[in-house]
């Protein structure tokens, strides 16, 4: 009898293993995977946030997902930090520490949730680490002997911590950065390798763009708590974005899949989640405008089957943080011009606009729809251009070259970059929008379309035309235009974002010797 029992046990064990291997092979061969991104409104109670996470993981809407991504800073706080396993150790807190004697209970619970749901789960949390565990880091340690990080943690289907990423570019957060920036990736059983980064990181070369350029990564998870702002900010002169606007633009320009999960509290400017498939645009996206929510948005994501070509000649050390504090930019540093829109008439503009040596050409046409009612606010429009450092005190900064059409609530540049409190009926429809720019070559940079409608969502790729062509060793020609036969009434922004990161090895920048060192044979200095 015992012999038969063990025989049957071995048979069913082997059968289970075969079925599991068959399922994995099927997932690997599929030309898509199913992803869920969570728009999540946090509370001040860890227990309430954890309950919300578990409800979403086990919800009917999440049933088909292979991977779920939760947003930044919506789980625990500095008062409930936890240790996180080193991914190299392949630890499942659910199995190794079921009584939560070393890891915090919420981490163990989520490890078990990933295991029970059999899904990859990406969370963001406040992590603690003993300073003595990183003796190579000679920076001063806190009096309690701990580093505190803004950290992504990835559980696989067995609840094992398979990846960990600590945020490089902190947005004024009272947390630590790692001694050296981390580049974190993880492989999945459905045949996709993901990279990951957090919120403000998206504006910098390391790690977000670096993973594409140097490792050929095509899929990314991106937890965020983005504080949305309109394009040209009147307080500091930067070209910024609404969350979904920057998400789509980054995915489009890099032609990669991006799974972006956003914190959801519109009152303080937090919202914006989406699933994006490169040049095809949004598969799912949401920008909440009134109240926050706790919801999962699901989409089938096509896989990239072609291996990306990687640049292997980059031997420069990337600047990961600013070592200087730039003075605050003032609005007079912009070059801008108001569009002369006359009620009931058509109009157009065709001209170059320059800021220093950087110029953009605008071709615009519009039709005024009606006269504004008395005693009501309404949008006017300007074209503007800016070249320089993003100017935010006490934060890492990057160098930008941007130009675009944007709304104002009055005649002055001081009235720009503000969202009117009440949605107004449009006074203008644009019948033609086109911007052409010649951008200098640089050792690494990113150019992308940056558009926004008054529903706080961007134009989709089917609504605009984009081309970027290298016309010489020193320059790129870029064109952004509204698609022919289309008109747009509810426009807030239509522009090109040029992110030059630290502006190193940009053609025409620096001394002749520096230009030659960068590889430019005939530098124009």
Coordinates of C-alpha atoms in Angstrom, one line a residue:
X1 CA 0.0 0.0 0.0
X2 CA 2.8 2.4 1.0
X3 CA 4.5 1.5 -2.3
X4 CA 1.4 2.5 -4.3
X5 CA 1.0 5.7 -2.3
X6 CA 4.5 6.9 -3.0
X7 CA 4.1 5.9 -6.6
X8 CA 0.9 7.9 -7.0
X9 CA 2.6 10.9 -5.2
X10 CA 5.5 10.8 -7.5
X11 CA 3.2 10.5 -10.5
X12 CA 1.1 13.6 -9.5
X13 CA 4.3 15.5 -8.6
X14 CA 5.7 14.8 -12.0
X15 CA 2.4 15.6 -13.6
X16 CA 2.2 19.0 -11.8
X17 CA 5.7 19.8 -12.8
X18 CA 4.9 19.0 -16.4
X19 CA 1.8 21.1 -16.4
X20 CA 3.7 24.0 -14.8
X21 CA 6.5 23.8 -17.4
X22 CA 3.8 23.6 -20.2
X23 CA 2.1 26.7 -18.8
X24 CA 5.4 28.6 -18.6
X25 CA 6.2 27.7 -22.2
X26 CA 2.8 28.9 -23.3
X27 CA 3.3 32.3 -21.5
X28 CA 6.8 32.6 -23.0
X29 CA 5.5 32.0 -26.5
X30 CA 2.6 34.4 -26.3
X31 CA 3.1 37.6 -28.2
X32 CA 1.6 39.7 -25.4
X33 CA 1.4 39.9 -21.6
X34 CA -1.3 41.3 -19.5
X35 CA -0.5 44.1 -17.2
X36 CA -2.3 46.1 -14.5
X37 CA -1.4 49.6 -13.2
X38 CA -3.0 50.9 -10.1
X39 CA -4.2 54.4 -9.5
X40 CA -4.2 54.6 -5.7
X41 CA -5.3 57.2 -3.2
X42 CA -3.4 56.6 0.0
X43 CA -4.4 57.2 3.6
X44 CA -2.3 58.0 6.6
X45 CA -2.9 54.4 7.9
X46 CA -0.6 51.6 6.8
X47 CA -3.2 49.0 7.6
X48 CA -5.8 50.8 5.4
X49 CA -3.3 51.1 2.5
X50 CA -2.3 47.4 2.8
X51 CA -6.0 46.4 2.8
X52 CA -6.5 48.4 -0.4
X53 CA -3.5 46.7 -2.0
X54 CA -4.8 43.3 -1.1
X55 CA -8.3 44.0 -2.3
X56 CA -6.9 45.1 -5.7
X57 CA -4.5 42.1 -6.1
X58 CA -7.4 39.6 -5.4
X59 CA -10.1 41.6 -7.3
X60 CA -11.9 40.3 -10.3
X61 CA -10.4 43.0 -12.5
X62 CA -6.9 41.7 -11.7
X63 CA -7.6 38.1 -12.5
X64 CA -6.0 38.0 -16.0
X65 CA -2.9 40.0 -15.1
X66 CA 0.6 38.7 -15.2
X67 CA 2.1 41.7 -13.5
X68 CA 0.6 44.5 -11.3
X69 CA 2.3 47.8 -10.6
X70 CA 1.5 50.0 -7.6
X71 CA 2.4 53.7 -7.3
X72 CA 5.0 55.5 -5.3
X73 CA 4.7 56.4 -1.6
X74 CA 1.2 55.0 -1.1
X75 CA 1.9 52.1 1.3
X76 CA 4.1 52.9 4.3
X77 CA 6.0 55.9 5.7
X78 CA 9.2 56.7 7.6
X79 CA 7.4 55.6 10.7
X80 CA 7.0 52.0 9.4
X81 CA 10.2 51.3 7.5
X82 CA 11.2 47.7 6.6
X83 CA 14.3 45.8 5.7
X84 CA 14.1 44.4 2.1
X85 CA 15.9 41.1 1.0
X86 CA 18.7 41.3 -1.4
X87 CA 17.4 39.9 -4.7
X88 CA 20.5 37.8 -5.1
X89 CA 19.4 35.8 -2.1
X90 CA 16.1 34.8 -3.7
X91 CA 14.2 35.2 -0.4
X92 CA 10.4 34.9 -0.1
X93 CA 9.5 36.7 3.2
X94 CA 6.2 34.8 3.1
X95 CA 8.1 31.5 3.6
X96 CA 11.3 32.6 5.3
X97 CA 9.8 34.9 7.9
X98 CA 6.1 34.0 8.2
X99 CA 5.9 35.5 11.7
X100 CA 7.4 38.8 10.6
X101 CA 10.2 38.8 13.1
X102 CA 12.7 40.5 10.8
X103 CA 10.7 42.0 7.9
X104 CA 7.7 44.1 8.6
X105 CA 4.4 42.3 8.5
X106 CA 3.1 44.2 5.5
X107 CA 6.1 43.1 3.4
X108 CA 5.4 39.4 4.5
X109 CA 1.7 39.8 3.7
X110 CA 2.4 41.2 0.2
X111 CA 4.9 38.4 -0.5
X112 CA 2.2 35.9 0.4
X113 CA -0.4 37.8 -1.7
X114 CA 1.9 37.6 -4.8
X115 CA 2.4 33.9 -4.1
X116 CA -1.3 33.2 -3.6
X117 CA -2.4 35.2 -6.6
X118 CA 0.5 33.8 -8.7
X119 CA 1.4 37.2 -10.1
X120 CA 4.4 39.5 -10.4
X121 CA 3.7 42.4 -8.0
X122 CA 5.7 45.7 -8.0
X123 CA 5.4 47.9 -4.9
X124 CA 7.1 51.0 -3.7
X125 CA 7.9 51.5 -0.1
X126 CA 10.1 53.3 2.5
X127 CA 13.0 50.9 3.1
X128 CA 15.6 50.9 5.9
X129 CA 19.1 49.5 5.7
X130 CA 21.9 49.3 8.2
X131 CA 24.7 51.6 7.3
X132 CA 27.2 49.0 8.5
X133 CA 26.0 46.8 5.6
X134 CA 27.6 49.2 3.1
X135 CA 31.1 49.9 4.4
X136 CA 32.1 51.4 1.1
X137 CA 29.8 54.3 1.7
X138 CA 31.8 56.7 3.8
X139 CA 29.1 59.4 3.9
X140 CA 27.8 60.3 7.4
X141 CA 25.2 57.9 8.8
X142 CA 22.1 58.9 10.8
X143 CA 22.3 58.6 14.6
X144 CA 20.2 55.4 14.5
X145 CA 22.6 53.7 12.2
X146 CA 20.1 53.4 9.3
X147 CA 19.8 54.6 5.7
X148 CA 16.3 55.2 4.5
X149 CA 15.4 54.7 0.8
X150 CA 12.6 55.3 -1.6
X151 CA 12.5 51.7 -3.0
X152 CA 10.7 49.6 -5.6
X153 CA 10.3 45.9 -4.6
X154 CA 9.4 43.2 -7.1
X155 CA 7.8 39.8 -6.0
X156 CA 7.6 37.0 -8.5
X157 CA 4.7 34.5 -8.7
X158 CA 6.2 32.6 -5.7
X159 CA 6.5 35.7 -3.5
X160 CA 10.3 35.8 -3.9
X161 CA 11.9 39.3 -4.0
X162 CA 13.5 39.2 -7.4
X163 CA 14.4 42.9 -7.8
X164 CA 14.9 46.0 -5.8
X165 CA 15.6 49.5 -7.0
X166 CA 16.4 52.6 -4.8
X167 CA 15.5 56.0 -6.2
X168 CA 18.4 58.0 -7.6
X169 CA 16.8 61.4 -8.1
X170 CA 15.0 62.4 -5.0
X171 CA 12.4 65.1 -5.2
X172 CA 13.1 66.9 -2.0
X173 CA 12.4 63.8 0.0
X174 CA 14.2 63.3 3.4
X175 CA 15.7 60.0 2.3
X176 CA 19.0 58.7 1.2
X177 CA 20.4 58.0 -2.3
X178 CA 22.7 55.0 -2.8
X179 CA 26.4 55.4 -2.8
X180 CA 26.4 54.5 -6.5
X181 CA 23.3 54.7 -8.7
X182 CA 21.6 51.4 -9.2
X183 CA 20.5 49.9 -12.5
X184 CA 17.8 47.3 -11.7
X185 CA 16.2 44.8 -14.1
X186 CA 14.3 41.6 -13.6
X187 CA 13.3 38.7 -15.9
X188 CA 9.8 37.1 -16.0
X189 CA 8.4 33.7 -16.9
X190 CA 6.5 35.3 -19.8
X191 CA 9.7 36.2 -21.6
X192 CA 10.0 39.9 -20.9
X193 CA 12.9 41.6 -19.0
X194 CA 11.8 44.8 -17.2
X195 CA 13.8 47.8 -16.0
X196 CA 12.5 50.1 -13.4
X197 CA 12.8 53.6 -12.0
X198 CA 10.7 56.0 -9.9
X199 CA 8.8 59.3 -10.6
X200 CA 11.4 62.1 -10.9
X201 CA 14.0 59.7 -12.3
X202 CA 12.2 59.9 -15.7
X203 CA 13.8 63.3 -16.4
X204 CA 17.3 62.0 -16.1
X205 CA 19.7 59.7 -18.1
X206 CA 20.4 57.5 -15.1
X207 CA 18.8 55.0 -14.7
X208 CA 15.8 55.4 -17.0
X209 CA 17.3 56.2 -20.4
X210 CA 20.6 54.4 -19.6
X211 CA 18.8 51.1 -19.4
X212 CA 17.6 51.6 -22.9
X213 CA 20.8 52.8 -24.4
X214 CA 23.2 50.5 -22.7
X215 CA 21.1 47.3 -22.0
X216 CA 18.5 47.4 -24.7
X217 CA 15.6 47.2 -22.2
X218 CA 12.2 47.6 -23.9
X219 CA 9.7 47.3 -21.0
X220 CA 9.6 49.3 -17.8
X221 CA 7.6 49.5 -14.5
X222 CA 7.3 53.0 -13.2
X223 CA 5.7 53.8 -9.8
X224 CA 5.1 57.6 -9.4
X225 CA 3.7 60.3 -7.2
X226 CA 3.8 63.0 -9.9
X227 CA 3.0 66.6 -9.0
X228 CA 1.5 67.8 -12.2
X229 CA 2.2 71.3 -13.6
X230 CA 1.4 73.1 -16.8
X231 CA 4.1 73.3 -19.5
X232 CA 5.9 76.6 -19.0
X233 CA 5.9 77.3 -15.3
X234 CA 5.7 81.0 -14.4
X235 CA 7.6 80.4 -11.1
X236 CA 10.8 78.9 -12.4
X237 CA 10.9 78.7 -16.1
X238 CA 10.9 75.0 -16.9
X239 CA 9.0 73.0 -19.4
X240 CA 7.2 70.5 -17.3
X241 CA 4.1 68.3 -17.7
X242 CA 1.1 66.5 -16.6
X243 CA 1.8 63.0 -15.5
X244 CA 0.2 61.1 -18.5
X245 CA 1.7 63.7 -20.8
X246 CA 5.3 62.9 -19.8
X247 CA 4.6 59.2 -19.6
X248 CA 3.3 59.0 -23.2
X249 CA 6.0 61.2 -24.5
X250 CA 8.8 59.2 -22.9
X251 CA 7.4 55.9 -24.1
X252 CA 6.8 57.2 -27.6
X253 CA 10.2 58.8 -28.0
X254 CA 12.0 55.6 -26.8
X255 CA 9.5 53.3 -28.4
X256 CA 9.2 51.1 -25.3
X257 CA 6.5 49.7 -23.2
X258 CA 5.8 51.7 -20.0
X259 CA 3.6 50.5 -17.1
X260 CA 3.1 53.7 -15.1
X261 CA 1.2 53.6 -11.8
X262 CA 0.3 56.9 -10.1
X263 CA -0.7 58.1 -6.7
X264 CA -4.3 59.5 -6.8
X265 CA -5.0 62.7 -5.0
X266 CA -6.0 65.4 -7.5
X267 CA -6.4 68.0 -4.8
X268 CA -2.6 68.2 -4.3
X269 CA -1.9 67.5 -8.0
X270 CA -1.3 63.8 -7.9
X271 CA -2.8 61.6 -10.6
X272 CA -1.8 59.9 -13.8
X273 CA -1.5 56.2 -14.6
X274 CA -1.2 54.4 -17.9
X275 CA 0.0 51.5 -20.0
X276 CA 1.8 52.7 -23.2
X277 CA 3.1 50.8 -26.2
X278 CA 5.8 53.0 -27.7
X279 CA 4.9 54.6 -31.0
X280 CA 1.4 53.2 -30.8
X281 CA 0.6 55.4 -27.7
X282 CA -1.8 54.7 -24.9
X283 CA -3.3 51.3 -24.3
X284 CA -4.9 52.6 -21.1
X285 CA -4.5 55.9 -19.4
X286 CA -6.3 58.0 -16.7
X287 CA -6.0 61.5 -15.2
X288 CA -8.3 62.0 -12.3
X289 CA -9.5 65.7 -12.0
X290 CA -11.9 65.7 -9.0
X291 CA -11.4 62.9 -6.5
X292 CA -8.8 60.2 -6.0
X293 CA -9.5 56.5 -6.5
X294 CA -8.3 53.0 -5.9
X295 CA -8.6 51.2 -9.2
X296 CA -6.6 48.9 -11.5
X297 CA -6.4 49.5 -15.2
X298 CA -5.6 46.5 -17.3
X299 CA -4.4 46.0 -20.9
X300 CA -2.7 43.4 -23.1
X301 CA 0.7 44.6 -23.9
X302 CA 2.4 43.5 -27.2
X303 CA 5.9 42.2 -26.7
X304 CA 8.9 43.6 -28.5
X305 CA 10.5 40.6 -30.2
X306 CA 13.5 42.3 -31.8
X307 CA 16.6 42.8 -29.8
X308 CA 17.5 46.4 -29.4
X309 CA 20.9 47.6 -30.7
X310 CA 22.9 48.9 -27.7
X311 CA 25.6 51.6 -27.7
X312 CA 28.8 50.2 -26.3
X313 CA 31.1 53.2 -26.8
X314 CA 29.8 55.1 -23.8
X315 CA 32.7 55.2 -21.3
X316 CA 31.9 58.5 -19.6
X317 CA 30.7 58.6 -16.0
X318 CA 27.2 60.0 -15.9
X319 CA 26.6 62.9 -13.6
X320 CA 23.8 61.6 -11.2
X321 CA 23.2 64.8 -9.2
X322 CA 23.8 68.5 -9.4
X323 CA 26.9 69.8 -7.6
X324 CA 25.8 73.4 -7.8
X325 CA 22.7 75.4 -6.9
X326 CA 21.6 77.6 -9.8
X327 CA 19.7 80.8 -9.2
X328 CA 16.0 80.9 -9.8
X329 CA 15.0 81.6 -13.4
X330 CA 12.8 84.6 -14.0
X331 CA 10.1 84.8 -16.6
X332 CA 12.0 87.5 -18.6
X333 CA 14.5 84.7 -19.5
X334 CA 11.9 83.3 -21.8
X335 CA 11.4 84.3 -25.4
X336 CA 7.7 84.4 -26.1
X337 CA 5.1 86.1 -28.2
X338 CA 1.3 86.3 -27.8
X339 CA -0.9 85.1 -30.6
X340 CA -3.1 87.9 -31.9
X341 CA -6.5 86.2 -32.0
X342 CA -9.3 88.5 -33.1
X343 CA -12.9 87.4 -32.3
X344 CA -14.7 85.9 -35.2
X345 CA -11.7 85.9 -37.5
X346 CA -9.1 83.5 -38.8
X347 CA -5.4 84.0 -38.2
X348 CA -2.0 82.5 -38.7
X349 CA 1.6 82.8 -37.6
X350 CA 4.8 81.8 -39.5
X351 CA 8.0 82.8 -37.8
X352 CA 11.2 81.9 -36.1
X353 CA 11.6 82.4 -32.4
X354 CA 15.0 82.2 -30.7
X355 CA 16.3 82.1 -27.2
X356 CA 20.1 82.8 -27.5
X357 CA 21.4 80.5 -30.2
X358 CA 18.5 78.1 -30.0
X359 CA 15.6 78.7 -32.5
X360 CA 12.3 77.1 -33.4
X361 CA 10.0 77.7 -36.4
X362 CA 6.3 77.9 -35.8
X363 CA 3.6 77.6 -38.5
X364 CA 0.1 78.0 -37.0
X365 CA -3.4 78.7 -38.2
X366 CA -6.5 79.1 -36.2
X367 CA -10.2 80.2 -36.3
X368 CA -11.8 82.2 -33.6
X369 CA -15.1 80.7 -32.7
X370 CA -16.8 83.5 -30.7
X371 CA -16.4 86.5 -28.5
X372 CA -15.7 85.8 -24.8
X373 CA -18.6 86.6 -22.6
X374 CA -18.2 89.6 -20.2
X375 CA -16.7 89.0 -16.8
X376 CA -15.4 85.5 -17.7
X377 CA -11.9 84.2 -17.8
X378 CA -10.7 82.5 -20.9
X379 CA -7.5 81.2 -22.4
X380 CA -5.2 83.1 -24.7
X381 CA -2.2 81.6 -26.4
X382 CA 1.5 82.2 -26.7
X383 CA 4.4 80.6 -28.5
X384 CA 7.5 80.3 -26.4
X385 CA 11.0 79.0 -26.3
X386 CA 13.6 78.2 -23.6
X387 CA 17.1 76.9 -23.4
X388 CA 18.8 76.3 -20.1
X389 CA 18.9 74.4 -16.9
X390 CA 15.7 73.3 -15.2
X391 CA 15.8 75.6 -12.2
X392 CA 14.6 74.0 -9.0
X393 CA 16.5 74.7 -5.8
X394 CA 17.8 71.7 -3.8
X395 CA 16.9 69.3 -6.6
X396 CA 18.9 67.5 -9.3
X397 CA 18.6 69.6 -12.5
X398 CA 18.8 68.8 -16.2
X399 CA 19.4 70.9 -19.3
X400 CA 16.5 71.4 -21.7
X401 CA 15.8 72.9 -25.1
X402 CA 12.0 73.3 -25.5
X403 CA 9.6 75.2 -27.6
X404 CA 5.8 75.2 -27.9
X405 CA 2.4 76.7 -28.0
X406 CA 0.8 77.1 -24.6
X407 CA -2.2 78.7 -22.8
X408 CA -2.3 81.8 -20.7
X409 CA -5.1 83.4 -18.7
X410 CA -4.2 86.9 -19.6
X411 CA -2.0 89.1 -21.8
X412 CA 1.2 88.8 -19.8
X413 CA 3.7 85.9 -19.6
X414 CA 3.0 86.1 -15.8
X415 CA -0.5 84.8 -16.6
X416 CA 0.8 81.6 -18.2
X417 CA 1.1 78.1 -16.8
X418 CA -2.2 78.3 -14.9
X419 CA -5.2 76.0 -15.2
X420 CA -8.4 78.0 -15.2
X421 CA -10.7 76.8 -12.3
X422 CA -13.8 76.3 -14.5
X423 CA -13.7 74.5 -17.8
X424 CA -14.5 77.2 -20.5
X425 CA -16.0 76.7 -23.8
X426 CA -13.2 77.1 -26.3
X427 CA -12.8 80.4 -28.1
X428 CA -10.3 79.1 -30.7
X429 CA -9.9 76.0 -32.9
X430 CA -6.4 75.4 -34.4
X431 CA -6.6 74.2 -38.0
X432 CA -2.8 73.9 -38.4
X433 CA 0.0 73.4 -35.9
X434 CA 3.5 72.7 -36.9
X435 CA 6.9 73.2 -35.1
X436 CA 10.3 72.6 -36.8
X437 CA 13.5 72.7 -34.9
X438 CA 17.2 71.9 -35.6
X439 CA 18.6 70.4 -32.5
X440 CA 22.4 70.0 -31.8
X441 CA 23.8 66.5 -31.6
X442 CA 24.8 65.3 -28.1
X443 CA 26.4 62.2 -26.7
X444 CA 23.0 61.3 -25.2
X445 CA 19.7 63.2 -25.2
X446 CA 15.9 62.6 -25.7
X447 CA 13.5 64.6 -27.9
X448 CA 9.7 63.9 -27.7
X449 CA 6.3 65.4 -28.5
X450 CA 4.8 67.2 -25.5
X451 CA 1.0 67.8 -25.9
X452 CA -1.9 68.4 -23.6
X453 CA -5.7 68.9 -23.9
X454 CA -7.9 70.5 -21.3
X455 CA -9.0 67.0 -20.2
X456 CA -5.4 66.7 -19.0
X457 CA -4.6 63.9 -21.4
X458 CA -2.2 64.2 -24.3
X459 CA -2.8 63.9 -28.0
X460 CA -2.4 60.3 -29.2
X461 CA 0.1 59.4 -32.0
X462 CA -2.7 59.0 -34.5
X463 CA -3.5 62.7 -34.0
X464 CA 0.0 64.2 -34.7
X465 CA 2.9 63.7 -37.0
X466 CA 6.4 63.4 -35.7
X467 CA 9.8 63.1 -37.4
X468 CA 13.3 63.2 -36.2
X469 CA 16.1 62.9 -38.7
X470 CA 19.9 63.3 -38.3
X471 CA 20.8 65.7 -41.1
X472 CA 24.5 66.0 -40.3
X473 CA 27.1 64.9 -37.8
X474 CA 26.2 67.9 -35.7
X475 CA 22.4 68.2 -35.8
X476 CA 19.0 66.6 -35.9
X477 CA 15.9 68.0 -37.7
X478 CA 12.7 67.6 -35.7
X479 CA 9.1 68.2 -36.9
X480 CA 5.9 68.0 -34.8
X481 CA 2.6 68.8 -36.5
X482 CA -1.1 68.2 -36.0
X483 CA -2.3 65.6 -38.5
X484 CA -3.8 67.0 -41.7
X485 CA -7.5 67.4 -41.8
X486 CA -7.6 67.5 -38.0
X487 CA -8.6 70.5 -35.9
X488 CA -8.2 70.9 -32.1
X489 CA -10.3 73.1 -29.9
X490 CA -9.3 72.2 -26.3
X491 CA -5.6 72.7 -26.6
X492 CA -3.4 73.6 -23.5
X493 CA 0.0 72.7 -24.9
X494 CA 1.6 71.7 -28.2
X495 CA 5.4 71.5 -28.0
X496 CA 8.7 69.7 -28.4
X497 CA 10.6 68.7 -25.2
X498 CA 14.4 68.5 -25.7
X499 CA 16.1 66.8 -22.7
X500 CA 19.9 67.1 -22.8
X501 CA 20.4 65.8 -19.2
X502 CA 23.7 67.3 -18.2
X503 CA 24.5 68.8 -21.7
X504 CA 27.9 67.0 -21.8
X505 CA 29.3 66.5 -25.3
X506 CA 26.7 68.7 -27.0
X507 CA 27.8 70.1 -30.4
X508 CA 28.8 73.7 -30.0
X509 CA 29.0 73.6 -26.2
X510 CA 32.4 74.0 -24.4
X511 CA 35.9 74.8 -25.6
X512 CA 37.4 73.7 -28.9
X513 CA 39.5 71.2 -27.0
X514 CA 36.4 69.8 -25.3
X515 CA 34.6 69.5 -28.6
X516 CA 37.5 67.6 -30.2
X517 CA 37.6 65.3 -27.1
X518 CA 33.9 64.6 -27.7
X519 CA 34.6 63.5 -31.2
X520 CA 33.5 66.6 -33.2
X521 CA 36.1 67.1 -35.9
X522 CA 35.4 70.7 -36.8
X523 CA 33.8 72.3 -33.7
X524 CA 32.2 75.7 -34.2
X525 CA 33.2 77.5 -31.0

